[in-house]
């Protein structure tokens, strides 16, 4: 699946789109950027850039609770599911960084790559606006496709039924993730993020942050704006079940 990588760390500049097909139609597309990084070599900046570039263990998986940072959490998560992350394996992460102290990361992707460049494992971590997160270990085929049952409450406008159809793309000139929710043989919604990776030089970071002001703050605000619009259209609300943190450990 993975033959070559972009320069790391990179800024993946592009769009995020969301299309809901039923029971009401609703769609949007926005410009955005994310970070593509090696978890063993996260961005480290001093001065003003630090406020735009922090990727921290507390925001992912088990929050760094047992040590080893993001990689340590990922190693334990995989080991509990029968996958061993070797010492020479590289972990590439697609995520948002904190911006002025705030981050909201609807979706984080971890590609675990062998020293030969093959795919050892792939993990998608989903966050909701209630401060919860859930990680899925994916069985990805040679075309970057995977399917997995929905096990996590993301939106009050969707219950827990359904299956995700996922497609991942990690290439030197393109990074993309598409997730479709299928229920009873029908596509309910599709969310896609796609972009072009660019080396994360200080100038690129500054220019990208200025063009996408308060990126993670905007993500949080827009999710709530669209939630209000759906609520105003009388889309039914589904109660939120109790969620266990064991799903990220």
Short mmCIF file of N, CA and C in Angstrom, two decimals, residues 99-210:
data_model
loop_
_atom_site.label_atom_id
_atom_site.label_comp_id
_atom_site.label_asym_id
_atom_site.label_seq_id
_atom_site.Cartn_x
_atom_site.Cartn_y
_atom_site.Cartn_z
N UNK A 99 -3.48 24.76 18.24
CA UNK A 99 -3.36 26.14 17.78
C UNK A 99 -3.79 27.05 18.91
N UNK A 100 -2.85 27.84 19.43
CA UNK A 100 -3.11 28.71 20.57
C UNK A 100 -3.74 27.92 21.72
N UNK A 101 -3.19 26.74 21.96
CA UNK A 101 -3.60 25.93 23.10
C UNK A 101 -4.80 25.04 22.87
N UNK A 102 -5.44 25.12 21.70
CA UNK A 102 -6.67 24.35 21.47
C UNK A 102 -6.46 23.36 20.33
N UNK A 103 -7.04 22.15 20.50
CA UNK A 103 -7.07 21.20 19.40
C UNK A 103 -8.38 20.44 19.45
N UNK A 104 -8.94 20.20 18.28
CA UNK A 104 -10.01 19.22 18.14
C UNK A 104 -9.71 18.44 16.88
N UNK A 105 -9.58 17.14 17.02
CA UNK A 105 -9.13 16.27 15.94
C UNK A 105 -10.20 15.25 15.62
N UNK A 106 -11.16 15.56 14.74
CA UNK A 106 -12.21 14.59 14.45
C UNK A 106 -11.67 13.23 14.05
N UNK A 107 -10.57 13.21 13.29
CA UNK A 107 -9.99 11.95 12.84
C UNK A 107 -8.47 12.05 12.81
N UNK A 108 -7.82 11.08 13.44
CA UNK A 108 -6.37 10.92 13.37
C UNK A 108 -6.09 9.56 12.74
N UNK A 109 -5.10 9.51 11.85
CA UNK A 109 -4.73 8.25 11.21
C UNK A 109 -3.27 7.95 11.52
N UNK A 110 -3.01 6.69 11.90
CA UNK A 110 -1.65 6.21 12.13
C UNK A 110 -1.34 5.11 11.12
N UNK A 111 -0.30 5.34 10.29
CA UNK A 111 0.22 4.30 9.41
C UNK A 111 1.48 3.75 10.07
N UNK A 112 1.49 2.47 10.39
CA UNK A 112 2.65 1.83 10.99
C UNK A 112 3.39 1.07 9.90
N UNK A 113 4.60 1.52 9.58
CA UNK A 113 5.32 1.02 8.41
C UNK A 113 6.56 0.24 8.83
N UNK A 114 6.80 -0.87 8.16
CA UNK A 114 8.00 -1.64 8.40
C UNK A 114 9.22 -0.90 7.85
N UNK A 115 10.41 -1.39 8.20
CA UNK A 115 11.64 -0.76 7.71
C UNK A 115 11.75 -0.86 6.19
N UNK A 116 11.03 -1.84 5.61
CA UNK A 116 11.03 -1.99 4.15
C UNK A 116 9.96 -1.13 3.47
N UNK A 117 9.16 -0.43 4.26
CA UNK A 117 8.14 0.44 3.70
C UNK A 117 6.78 -0.18 3.56
N UNK A 118 6.63 -1.43 3.98
CA UNK A 118 5.31 -2.07 3.93
C UNK A 118 4.44 -1.64 5.10
N UNK A 119 3.17 -1.95 5.00
CA UNK A 119 2.22 -1.55 6.04
C UNK A 119 2.11 -2.65 7.10
N UNK A 120 2.54 -2.33 8.31
CA UNK A 120 2.41 -3.25 9.43
C UNK A 120 0.99 -3.22 9.99
N UNK A 121 0.47 -2.01 10.18
CA UNK A 121 -0.87 -1.84 10.74
C UNK A 121 -1.34 -0.43 10.45
N UNK A 122 -2.63 -0.25 10.51
CA UNK A 122 -3.22 1.08 10.33
C UNK A 122 -4.30 1.27 11.38
N UNK A 123 -4.25 2.41 12.06
CA UNK A 123 -5.20 2.73 13.12
C UNK A 123 -5.84 4.07 12.83
N UNK A 124 -7.17 4.11 12.92
CA UNK A 124 -7.91 5.37 12.83
C UNK A 124 -8.48 5.69 14.21
N UNK A 125 -8.22 6.89 14.67
CA UNK A 125 -8.72 7.34 15.97
C UNK A 125 -9.76 8.44 15.73
N UNK A 126 -10.96 8.23 16.27
CA UNK A 126 -12.07 9.16 16.07
C UNK A 126 -12.35 9.87 17.39
N UNK A 127 -12.55 11.18 17.32
CA UNK A 127 -12.89 11.99 18.49
C UNK A 127 -14.29 12.55 18.31
N UNK A 128 -15.03 12.67 19.40
CA UNK A 128 -16.31 13.38 19.33
C UNK A 128 -16.24 14.66 20.16
N UNK A 129 -17.28 15.46 20.11
CA UNK A 129 -17.27 16.75 20.80
C UNK A 129 -17.58 16.62 22.28
N UNK A 130 -17.71 15.40 22.78
CA UNK A 130 -17.97 15.17 24.21
C UNK A 130 -16.69 14.81 24.95
N UNK A 131 -15.55 14.99 24.31
CA UNK A 131 -14.28 14.70 24.95
C UNK A 131 -13.90 13.23 24.95
N UNK A 132 -14.57 12.42 24.12
CA UNK A 132 -14.29 10.99 24.06
C UNK A 132 -13.55 10.67 22.76
N UNK A 133 -12.86 9.53 22.76
CA UNK A 133 -12.19 9.07 21.55
C UNK A 133 -12.20 7.55 21.51
N UNK A 134 -12.05 7.05 20.30
CA UNK A 134 -12.13 5.60 20.04
C UNK A 134 -11.18 5.27 18.91
N UNK A 135 -10.43 4.18 19.05
CA UNK A 135 -9.47 3.79 18.02
C UNK A 135 -9.91 2.49 17.36
N UNK A 136 -9.77 2.46 16.04
CA UNK A 136 -10.11 1.29 15.24
C UNK A 136 -8.83 0.75 14.61
N UNK A 137 -8.54 -0.53 14.80
CA UNK A 137 -7.48 -1.20 14.07
C UNK A 137 -8.08 -1.71 12.76
N UNK A 138 -7.55 -1.24 11.65
CA UNK A 138 -8.14 -1.53 10.35
C UNK A 138 -7.40 -2.66 9.64
N UNK A 139 -8.14 -3.46 8.92
CA UNK A 139 -7.59 -4.48 8.03
C UNK A 139 -7.60 -3.88 6.62
N UNK A 140 -6.49 -3.26 6.25
CA UNK A 140 -6.41 -2.49 5.00
C UNK A 140 -5.89 -3.38 3.89
N UNK A 141 -6.57 -3.35 2.73
CA UNK A 141 -6.10 -4.16 1.60
C UNK A 141 -5.08 -3.38 0.78
N UNK A 142 -4.64 -3.98 -0.33
CA UNK A 142 -3.57 -3.38 -1.14
C UNK A 142 -3.99 -2.10 -1.84
N UNK A 143 -5.28 -1.83 -1.91
CA UNK A 143 -5.75 -0.59 -2.54
C UNK A 143 -6.04 0.50 -1.50
N UNK A 144 -5.75 0.23 -0.23
CA UNK A 144 -5.99 1.22 0.81
C UNK A 144 -7.39 1.22 1.36
N UNK A 145 -8.16 0.16 1.08
CA UNK A 145 -9.55 0.09 1.53
C UNK A 145 -9.69 -0.81 2.75
N UNK A 146 -10.66 -0.46 3.60
CA UNK A 146 -10.97 -1.27 4.77
C UNK A 146 -12.43 -1.04 5.14
N UNK A 147 -12.99 -2.00 5.88
CA UNK A 147 -14.33 -1.87 6.41
C UNK A 147 -14.29 -2.25 7.89
N UNK A 148 -15.10 -1.56 8.69
CA UNK A 148 -15.17 -1.88 10.11
C UNK A 148 -16.52 -1.45 10.65
N UNK A 149 -17.03 -2.21 11.61
CA UNK A 149 -18.30 -1.84 12.23
C UNK A 149 -18.16 -0.53 13.00
N UNK A 150 -19.22 0.24 13.02
CA UNK A 150 -19.23 1.45 13.82
C UNK A 150 -19.40 1.07 15.29
N UNK A 151 -18.48 1.52 16.14
CA UNK A 151 -18.51 1.16 17.56
C UNK A 151 -18.47 2.38 18.47
N UNK A 152 -18.66 3.57 17.92
CA UNK A 152 -18.42 4.78 18.71
C UNK A 152 -19.44 5.84 18.32
N UNK A 153 -19.97 6.51 19.33
CA UNK A 153 -20.96 7.57 19.14
C UNK A 153 -20.24 8.86 18.76
N UNK A 154 -20.44 9.30 17.54
CA UNK A 154 -19.76 10.49 17.04
C UNK A 154 -20.70 11.69 17.02
N UNK A 155 -21.87 11.49 16.45
CA UNK A 155 -22.82 12.59 16.24
C UNK A 155 -24.16 12.24 16.89
N UNK A 156 -24.83 13.21 17.50
CA UNK A 156 -26.17 12.93 18.06
C UNK A 156 -27.20 12.64 16.98
N UNK A 157 -26.84 12.84 15.71
CA UNK A 157 -27.79 12.61 14.62
C UNK A 157 -27.62 11.24 13.97
N UNK A 158 -26.73 10.40 14.54
CA UNK A 158 -26.55 9.03 14.07
C UNK A 158 -26.52 8.09 15.26
N UNK A 159 -27.23 6.97 15.16
CA UNK A 159 -27.15 5.98 16.23
C UNK A 159 -25.90 5.11 16.01
N UNK A 160 -25.83 4.00 16.74
CA UNK A 160 -24.63 3.18 16.71
C UNK A 160 -24.64 2.12 15.62
N UNK A 161 -25.68 2.08 14.82
CA UNK A 161 -25.75 1.07 13.77
C UNK A 161 -24.92 1.48 12.55
N UNK A 162 -24.44 0.46 11.84
CA UNK A 162 -23.78 0.74 10.57
C UNK A 162 -22.36 0.23 10.50
N UNK A 163 -21.78 0.40 9.32
CA UNK A 163 -20.43 -0.05 9.03
C UNK A 163 -19.72 1.05 8.24
N UNK A 164 -18.45 1.27 8.57
CA UNK A 164 -17.65 2.26 7.87
C UNK A 164 -16.92 1.62 6.69
N UNK A 165 -16.99 2.28 5.54
CA UNK A 165 -16.17 1.93 4.38
C UNK A 165 -15.09 3.01 4.27
N UNK A 166 -13.85 2.61 4.41
CA UNK A 166 -12.74 3.56 4.54
C UNK A 166 -11.77 3.37 3.38
N UNK A 167 -11.27 4.49 2.87
CA UNK A 167 -10.20 4.43 1.88
C UNK A 167 -9.12 5.43 2.27
N UNK A 168 -7.87 4.95 2.29
CA UNK A 168 -6.73 5.74 2.70
C UNK A 168 -5.74 5.89 1.55
N UNK A 169 -5.14 7.07 1.47
CA UNK A 169 -4.13 7.32 0.45
C UNK A 169 -2.98 8.10 1.09
N UNK A 170 -1.79 7.54 1.00
CA UNK A 170 -0.59 8.18 1.54
C UNK A 170 0.50 8.10 0.48
N UNK A 171 0.72 9.21 -0.21
CA UNK A 171 1.67 9.26 -1.32
C UNK A 171 2.46 10.57 -1.23
N UNK A 172 3.59 10.66 -1.92
CA UNK A 172 4.40 11.88 -1.85
C UNK A 172 3.65 13.15 -2.26
N UNK A 173 2.68 13.02 -3.18
CA UNK A 173 2.00 14.22 -3.67
C UNK A 173 0.52 14.29 -3.28
N UNK A 174 0.05 13.36 -2.44
CA UNK A 174 -1.37 13.39 -2.05
C UNK A 174 -1.58 12.56 -0.79
N UNK A 175 -2.40 13.11 0.10
CA UNK A 175 -2.83 12.39 1.30
C UNK A 175 -4.35 12.56 1.38
N UNK A 176 -5.06 11.44 1.53
CA UNK A 176 -6.51 11.52 1.55
C UNK A 176 -7.09 10.42 2.42
N UNK A 177 -8.21 10.73 3.06
CA UNK A 177 -8.95 9.76 3.85
C UNK A 177 -10.43 9.96 3.53
N UNK A 178 -11.11 8.88 3.16
CA UNK A 178 -12.55 8.93 2.89
C UNK A 178 -13.24 7.89 3.76
N UNK A 179 -14.29 8.32 4.44
CA UNK A 179 -15.05 7.41 5.30
C UNK A 179 -16.52 7.53 4.96
N UNK A 180 -17.10 6.41 4.56
CA UNK A 180 -18.54 6.36 4.30
C UNK A 180 -19.22 5.51 5.35
N UNK A 181 -20.37 5.96 5.83
CA UNK A 181 -21.16 5.19 6.79
C UNK A 181 -22.30 4.51 6.04
N UNK A 182 -22.30 3.18 6.05
CA UNK A 182 -23.33 2.39 5.39
C UNK A 182 -24.24 1.75 6.43
N UNK A 183 -25.54 1.82 6.17
CA UNK A 183 -26.51 1.23 7.09
C UNK A 183 -27.65 0.61 6.28
N UNK A 184 -27.90 -0.66 6.53
CA UNK A 184 -28.99 -1.38 5.84
C UNK A 184 -28.87 -1.25 4.33
N UNK A 185 -27.62 -1.36 3.84
CA UNK A 185 -27.38 -1.33 2.41
C UNK A 185 -27.45 0.04 1.78
N UNK A 186 -27.48 1.09 2.59
CA UNK A 186 -27.61 2.45 2.08
C UNK A 186 -26.48 3.31 2.62
N UNK A 187 -25.91 4.16 1.78
CA UNK A 187 -24.88 5.09 2.21
C UNK A 187 -25.56 6.27 2.92
N UNK A 188 -25.25 6.42 4.21
CA UNK A 188 -25.87 7.47 5.02
C UNK A 188 -25.11 8.78 4.87
N UNK A 189 -23.80 8.71 4.95
CA UNK A 189 -22.99 9.92 4.82
C UNK A 189 -21.59 9.55 4.39
N UNK A 190 -20.88 10.54 3.87
CA UNK A 190 -19.48 10.39 3.47
C UNK A 190 -18.70 11.60 3.95
N UNK A 191 -17.57 11.36 4.60
CA UNK A 191 -16.67 12.43 5.03
C UNK A 191 -15.32 12.19 4.38
N UNK A 192 -14.74 13.23 3.80
CA UNK A 192 -13.48 13.10 3.08
C UNK A 192 -12.55 14.25 3.42
N UNK A 193 -11.31 13.92 3.66
CA UNK A 193 -10.27 14.95 3.79
C UNK A 193 -9.18 14.63 2.78
N UNK A 194 -8.74 15.63 2.06
CA UNK A 194 -7.74 15.42 1.03
C UNK A 194 -6.85 16.65 0.94
N UNK A 195 -5.58 16.42 0.63
CA UNK A 195 -4.67 17.55 0.55
C UNK A 195 -3.34 17.18 -0.06
N UNK A 196 -2.53 18.21 -0.28
CA UNK A 196 -1.19 18.07 -0.84
C UNK A 196 -0.17 18.33 0.26
N UNK A 197 0.74 17.39 0.52
CA UNK A 197 1.74 17.61 1.57
C UNK A 197 2.84 18.57 1.10
N UNK A 198 3.19 19.49 2.01
CA UNK A 198 4.25 20.46 1.74
C UNK A 198 5.19 20.48 2.94
N UNK A 199 6.50 20.52 2.73
CA UNK A 199 7.43 20.53 3.86
C UNK A 199 7.09 21.64 4.86
N UNK A 200 7.12 21.29 6.13
CA UNK A 200 6.69 22.22 7.18
C UNK A 200 7.86 23.12 7.61
N UNK A 201 8.27 23.97 6.69
CA UNK A 201 9.29 24.96 7.01
C UNK A 201 8.66 26.08 7.84
N UNK A 202 9.46 26.85 8.57
CA UNK A 202 8.88 27.97 9.33
C UNK A 202 8.03 28.92 8.48
N UNK A 203 8.49 29.20 7.25
CA UNK A 203 7.72 30.08 6.39
C UNK A 203 6.40 29.44 5.97
N UNK A 204 6.44 28.15 5.68
CA UNK A 204 5.21 27.45 5.30
C UNK A 204 4.22 27.40 6.46
N UNK A 205 4.72 27.15 7.65
CA UNK A 205 3.84 27.11 8.83
C UNK A 205 3.18 28.46 9.03
N UNK A 206 3.97 29.52 8.98
CA UNK A 206 3.43 30.87 9.20
C UNK A 206 2.40 31.23 8.14
N UNK A 207 2.74 31.01 6.87
CA UNK A 207 1.82 31.36 5.79
C UNK A 207 0.54 30.55 5.82
N UNK A 208 0.66 29.26 6.10
CA UNK A 208 -0.53 28.40 6.16
C UNK A 208 -1.43 28.78 7.32
N UNK A 209 -0.83 29.05 8.47
CA UNK A 209 -1.62 29.44 9.63
C UNK A 209 -2.35 30.76 9.39
N UNK A 210 -1.72 31.70 8.68
CA UNK A 210 -2.37 32.97 8.38
C UNK A 210 -3.52 32.81 7.40
#
